mmCIF file of C-alpha atoms in Angstrom:
data_model
loop_
_atom_site.group_PDB
_atom_site.id
_atom_site.type_symbol
_atom_site.label_atom_id
_atom_site.label_comp_id
_atom_site.label_asym_id
_atom_site.label_seq_id
_atom_site.Cartn_x
_atom_site.Cartn_y
_atom_site.Cartn_z
ATOM 1 C CA MET A 17 -30.405 23.259 -31.897
ATOM 2 C CA ALA A 18 -30.564 19.782 -31.287
ATOM 3 C CA ARG A 19 -30.258 18.657 -27.413
ATOM 4 C CA SER A 20 -26.792 16.984 -26.576
ATOM 5 C CA SER A 21 -26.918 13.627 -25.372
ATOM 6 C CA ALA A 22 -24.830 14.690 -22.851
ATOM 7 C CA ARG A 23 -27.487 16.182 -21.036
ATOM 8 C CA ASP A 24 -29.451 12.804 -20.803
ATOM 9 C CA PRO A 25 -30.168 11.441 -17.072
ATOM 10 C CA LEU A 26 -27.764 8.796 -16.568
ATOM 11 C CA ASP A 27 -28.088 4.616 -16.651
ATOM 12 C CA LYS A 28 -28.575 3.332 -13.427
ATOM 13 C CA TYR A 29 -26.341 0.120 -15.003
ATOM 14 C CA ARG A 30 -23.236 1.974 -15.570
ATOM 15 C CA TRP A 31 -21.890 1.890 -12.841
ATOM 16 C CA GLU A 32 -18.596 0.470 -10.619
ATOM 17 C CA VAL A 33 -17.524 -0.209 -7.305
ATOM 18 C CA GLN A 34 -13.490 0.286 -5.962
ATOM 19 C CA VAL A 35 -13.429 -1.368 -2.913
ATOM 20 C CA GLU A 36 -9.725 -0.415 -0.896
ATOM 21 C CA GLY A 37 -7.278 -3.551 -0.486
ATOM 22 C CA PHE A 38 -9.300 -5.620 -3.794
ATOM 23 C CA SER A 39 -7.814 -5.031 -6.888
ATOM 24 C CA LYS A 40 -11.001 -6.162 -9.331
ATOM 25 C CA VAL A 41 -14.315 -6.729 -7.970
ATOM 26 C CA GLY A 42 -17.749 -7.130 -10.051
ATOM 27 C CA PHE A 43 -20.759 -6.836 -8.290
ATOM 28 C CA THR A 44 -24.944 -7.426 -9.989
ATOM 29 C CA GLN A 45 -26.148 -5.399 -7.275
ATOM 30 C CA SER A 46 -25.080 -2.188 -5.167
ATOM 31 C CA GLY A 47 -26.980 0.282 -2.993
ATOM 32 C CA VAL A 48 -25.801 4.238 -3.141
ATOM 33 C CA PRO A 49 -24.791 5.441 0.580
ATOM 34 C CA LYS A 50 -27.934 7.802 1.887
ATOM 35 C CA TYR A 51 -28.289 9.933 5.329
ATOM 36 C CA SER A 52 -31.537 11.293 7.137
ATOM 37 C CA ILE A 53 -31.457 13.003 10.257
ATOM 38 C CA THR A 54 -33.046 13.298 13.435
ATOM 39 C CA THR A 55 -34.519 16.394 15.096
ATOM 40 C CA LYS A 56 -35.186 17.303 19.003
ATOM 41 C CA GLU A 57 -37.346 20.150 20.386
ATOM 42 C CA TYR A 58 -37.437 22.190 22.954
ATOM 43 C CA ALA A 59 -39.219 24.428 24.353
ATOM 44 C CA GLU A 60 -38.521 28.250 24.816
ATOM 45 C CA GLY A 61 -39.666 30.299 27.969
ATOM 46 C CA GLY A 62 -42.834 31.910 27.086
ATOM 47 C CA ALA A 63 -42.742 30.044 23.890
ATOM 48 C CA HIS A 64 -43.876 27.047 25.183
ATOM 49 C CA LEU A 65 -46.736 26.631 22.799
ATOM 50 C CA ASN A 66 -44.373 25.947 19.671
ATOM 51 C CA PRO A 67 -41.396 24.493 20.303
ATOM 52 C CA LYS A 68 -38.395 24.868 18.112
ATOM 53 C CA SER A 69 -36.447 21.952 15.980
ATOM 54 C CA ILE A 70 -32.800 21.874 15.833
ATOM 55 C CA ILE A 71 -30.739 19.140 14.224
ATOM 56 C CA ASP A 72 -30.240 16.031 16.180
ATOM 57 C CA LYS A 73 -27.731 13.811 14.639
ATOM 58 C CA VAL A 74 -26.866 11.562 11.318
ATOM 59 C CA SER A 75 -27.678 8.161 10.312
ATOM 60 C CA TYR A 76 -26.225 6.980 7.994
ATOM 61 C CA VAL A 77 -27.683 3.982 6.197
ATOM 62 C CA PRO A 78 -26.102 0.938 5.082
ATOM 63 C CA ILE A 79 -25.427 -0.185 1.709
ATOM 64 C CA THR A 80 -25.636 -4.184 0.839
ATOM 65 C CA LEU A 81 -23.489 -5.184 -1.675
ATOM 66 C CA SER A 82 -23.972 -8.121 -4.474
ATOM 67 C CA ARG A 83 -22.252 -10.679 -6.696
ATOM 68 C CA GLY A 84 -22.177 -14.396 -7.812
ATOM 69 C CA VAL A 85 -20.749 -16.482 -5.820
ATOM 70 C CA THR A 86 -17.369 -18.352 -7.218
ATOM 71 C CA GLY A 87 -13.959 -19.355 -5.522
ATOM 72 C CA ASP A 88 -13.119 -16.329 -4.227
ATOM 73 C CA THR A 89 -12.495 -15.643 -0.773
ATOM 74 C CA SER A 90 -12.343 -12.412 -0.266
ATOM 75 C CA PHE A 91 -15.273 -10.831 1.177
ATOM 76 C CA ALA A 92 -15.969 -13.747 3.051
ATOM 77 C CA LYS A 93 -12.082 -12.682 5.293
ATOM 78 C CA TRP A 94 -13.180 -9.314 4.856
ATOM 79 C CA ALA A 95 -16.220 -9.836 6.761
ATOM 80 C CA SER A 96 -14.389 -11.566 9.476
ATOM 81 C CA GLY A 97 -11.871 -9.127 10.035
ATOM 82 C CA ALA A 98 -14.255 -7.298 13.239
ATOM 83 C CA TRP A 99 -14.764 -10.936 14.460
ATOM 84 C CA ASP A 100 -11.182 -12.526 14.060
ATOM 85 C CA LEU A 101 -9.468 -9.474 15.939
ATOM 86 C CA VAL A 102 -11.921 -10.357 18.744
ATOM 87 C CA GLN A 103 -11.881 -13.918 18.619
ATOM 88 C CA ASN A 104 -8.739 -14.982 17.492
ATOM 89 C CA ASN A 105 -6.444 -12.252 19.711
ATOM 90 C CA ALA A 106 -5.561 -14.537 22.492
ATOM 91 C CA VAL A 107 -3.370 -12.473 24.537
ATOM 92 C CA PHE A 108 -6.871 -10.085 25.264
ATOM 93 C CA ARG A 109 -8.205 -12.727 26.989
ATOM 94 C CA LYS A 110 -8.835 -13.348 30.039
ATOM 95 C CA ASP A 111 -7.462 -16.940 31.784
ATOM 96 C CA PRO A 112 -8.728 -18.350 34.666
ATOM 97 C CA PRO A 113 -6.469 -18.618 37.444
ATOM 98 C CA GLY A 114 -4.306 -21.291 37.970
ATOM 99 C CA GLU A 115 -3.474 -21.815 34.051
ATOM 100 C CA ASP A 116 -0.529 -18.873 32.621
ATOM 101 C CA GLY A 117 -3.349 -16.377 33.674
ATOM 102 C CA ASP A 118 0.011 -13.883 34.775
ATOM 103 C CA PHE A 119 1.551 -14.401 31.956
ATOM 104 C CA ILE A 120 -1.174 -13.900 29.701
ATOM 105 C CA ASP A 121 -2.283 -10.732 31.523
ATOM 106 C CA ALA A 122 1.235 -9.422 31.926
ATOM 107 C CA VAL A 123 1.053 -9.650 27.486
ATOM 108 C CA ALA A 124 -2.298 -8.726 27.825
ATOM 109 C CA SER A 125 -0.714 -5.807 29.585
ATOM 110 C CA VAL A 126 2.381 -5.300 26.689
ATOM 111 C CA VAL A 127 -0.194 -5.280 23.818
ATOM 112 C CA ALA A 128 -2.484 -3.037 24.904
ATOM 113 C CA SER A 129 0.572 -0.386 25.914
ATOM 114 C CA VAL A 130 1.573 -1.345 21.688
ATOM 115 C CA VAL A 131 -2.227 -0.427 20.269
ATOM 116 C CA GLU A 132 -1.810 2.832 22.471
ATOM 117 C CA ALA A 133 0.532 3.672 21.160
ATOM 118 C CA LEU A 134 0.284 2.782 17.633
ATOM 119 C CA ALA A 135 -3.221 4.811 17.726
ATOM 120 C CA THR A 136 -1.269 7.537 18.276
ATOM 121 C CA LYS A 137 -0.396 8.280 14.940
ATOM 122 C CA PRO A 138 -1.434 7.293 11.263
ATOM 123 C CA ILE A 139 -0.572 3.324 10.172
ATOM 124 C CA PRO A 140 -0.444 2.523 6.684
ATOM 125 C CA SER A 141 -3.219 -0.105 4.927
ATOM 126 C CA SER A 142 -0.915 -2.467 5.104
ATOM 127 C CA LYS A 143 0.965 -2.762 8.126
ATOM 128 C CA LYS A 144 -2.419 -1.960 10.650
ATOM 129 C CA TYR A 145 -3.843 -5.492 10.552
ATOM 130 C CA PRO A 146 -5.524 -6.865 12.222
ATOM 131 C CA PHE A 147 -7.445 -3.657 12.428
ATOM 132 C CA SER A 148 -7.717 -2.875 8.583
ATOM 133 C CA TYR A 149 -11.087 -4.267 8.496
ATOM 134 C CA ARG A 150 -12.357 -0.454 7.716
ATOM 135 C CA ARG A 151 -11.858 0.299 3.972
ATOM 136 C CA THR A 152 -12.369 2.576 1.913
ATOM 137 C CA VAL A 153 -15.405 2.134 -0.925
ATOM 138 C CA THR A 154 -15.989 4.110 -4.636
ATOM 139 C CA ILE A 155 -18.495 4.085 -6.220
ATOM 140 C CA ASN A 156 -18.163 5.700 -9.771
ATOM 141 C CA HIS A 157 -21.509 6.765 -11.863
ATOM 142 C CA VAL A 158 -20.376 6.301 -15.217
ATOM 143 C CA ASN A 159 -22.235 7.995 -19.046
ATOM 144 C CA ARG A 160 -22.256 6.350 -22.390
ATOM 145 C CA THR A 161 -19.118 6.279 -23.070
ATOM 146 C CA GLY A 162 -17.092 5.400 -20.094
ATOM 147 C CA GLN A 163 -16.720 8.726 -18.531
ATOM 148 C CA THR A 164 -17.225 8.558 -14.783
ATOM 149 C CA ILE A 165 -20.080 11.922 -13.976
ATOM 150 C CA ALA A 166 -20.945 11.226 -10.180
ATOM 151 C CA THR A 167 -18.501 9.252 -7.357
ATOM 152 C CA TYR A 168 -19.720 7.957 -4.567
ATOM 153 C CA VAL A 169 -17.136 7.910 -1.433
ATOM 154 C CA LEU A 170 -17.771 5.666 1.364
ATOM 155 C CA PHE A 171 -15.456 6.196 4.532
ATOM 156 C CA ASN A 172 -14.130 3.744 7.298
ATOM 157 C CA ALA A 173 -16.644 1.450 5.536
ATOM 158 C CA TYR A 174 -17.370 -2.200 7.359
ATOM 159 C CA PRO A 175 -19.055 -5.237 7.506
ATOM 160 C CA ILE A 176 -21.789 -5.720 9.186
ATOM 161 C CA ALA A 177 -23.848 -8.707 7.487
ATOM 162 C CA TYR A 178 -22.437 -11.299 4.864
ATOM 163 C CA GLN A 179 -24.223 -13.990 3.785
ATOM 164 C CA PRO A 180 -22.009 -16.354 1.192
ATOM 165 C CA ALA A 181 -24.330 -17.938 -0.771
ATOM 166 C CA SER A 182 -28.376 -18.075 -1.877
ATOM 167 C CA ASP A 183 -30.402 -19.949 0.145
ATOM 168 C CA PHE A 184 -29.963 -23.515 -1.139
ATOM 169 C CA ASP A 185 -33.814 -24.786 -3.091
ATOM 170 C CA ALA A 186 -34.391 -27.110 -5.244
ATOM 171 C CA LEU A 187 -37.636 -26.786 -6.453
ATOM 172 C CA ALA A 188 -36.735 -22.902 -8.113
ATOM 173 C CA ASP A 189 -35.365 -22.042 -10.618
ATOM 174 C CA ASP A 190 -32.177 -22.174 -12.866
ATOM 175 C CA GLY A 191 -30.853 -18.853 -11.144
ATOM 176 C CA LEU A 192 -27.450 -17.790 -9.908
ATOM 177 C CA SER A 193 -26.377 -18.146 -6.139
ATOM 178 C CA ILE A 194 -26.001 -14.509 -5.002
ATOM 179 C CA GLU A 195 -23.272 -13.752 -2.566
ATOM 180 C CA THR A 196 -24.107 -10.403 -0.396
ATOM 181 C CA LEU A 197 -22.534 -8.553 1.930
ATOM 182 C CA THR A 198 -24.009 -5.209 4.088
ATOM 183 C CA LEU A 199 -21.090 -2.595 4.780
ATOM 184 C CA ALA A 200 -22.292 0.092 7.073
ATOM 185 C CA TYR A 201 -19.657 3.483 7.203
ATOM 186 C CA GLU A 202 -19.106 6.697 8.806
ATOM 187 C CA GLY A 203 -19.793 9.249 6.215
ATOM 188 C CA PHE A 204 -19.688 9.615 2.074
ATOM 189 C CA GLU A 205 -19.074 12.171 -0.320
ATOM 190 C CA ALA A 206 -20.379 12.574 -3.394
ATOM 191 C CA ARG A 207 -17.941 14.434 -5.832
ATOM 192 C CA TYR A 208 -19.481 15.608 -9.671
ATOM 193 C CA ASN A 209 -17.205 15.296 -12.738
ATOM 194 C CA PRO A 210 -19.989 17.496 -15.333
ATOM 195 C CA LEU A 211 -19.684 17.172 -19.300
ATOM 196 C CA VAL A 212 -18.752 20.080 -20.366
ATOM 197 C CA ALA A 213 -19.097 21.671 -24.642
ATOM 198 C CA ALA A 214 -15.444 22.866 -25.994
ATOM 199 C CA GLY A 215 -14.527 22.779 -29.487
ATOM 200 C CA GLY A 216 -17.495 20.985 -30.297
ATOM 201 C CA GLY A 217 -16.914 18.200 -28.505
ATOM 202 C CA LEU A 218 -17.181 16.896 -25.379
ATOM 203 C CA VAL A 219 -14.745 17.255 -22.513
ATOM 204 C CA ALA A 220 -14.722 16.302 -18.986
ATOM 205 C CA ASN A 221 -14.493 18.852 -16.076
ATOM 206 C CA ALA A 222 -11.112 18.221 -13.928
ATOM 207 C CA SER A 223 -13.301 19.492 -10.476
ATOM 208 C CA THR A 224 -14.926 17.895 -8.665
#
């Protein structure tokens, strides 16, 4: 009996990325989330020549998304979100004496109290500006019929590096200018949707 093509390895150029808060995004390249585990050793009395090895921590490796440069400024705004939080909220800055410093300090105290209160309860993503620079990113790996076989969900992703365009070079070829965004994240989950044969056809198993 011939082997079903449904068991063929997935093509690495069939994928899509979904970013929380963005209606449509397309990329020429996308990294895949991964992690590494570091360990440390400790010695026990009487067995110091053969130290034990235990897990120390898990480190998640940043991914980079690349796409052609257009007039879309959504990634530039996302990349500047964390910077704006620190740079543009004047109420958190300390003014020198004699420049309404007492008033600014009072406002900062009130704002800090509000922020602390909000931190104790969930805030809808549409209402938590300027704290919404963390987003959920979903990468779907699809087969030749367009069915999603593997999904990688990145939690609390945020930009750590941004390049708005390729470096300019008058002697370069006529390639396209590329915008790149590098994301860190606080964890990810791999979800799989295996294909099963049913009634002579292929159906997607709804369980993950």
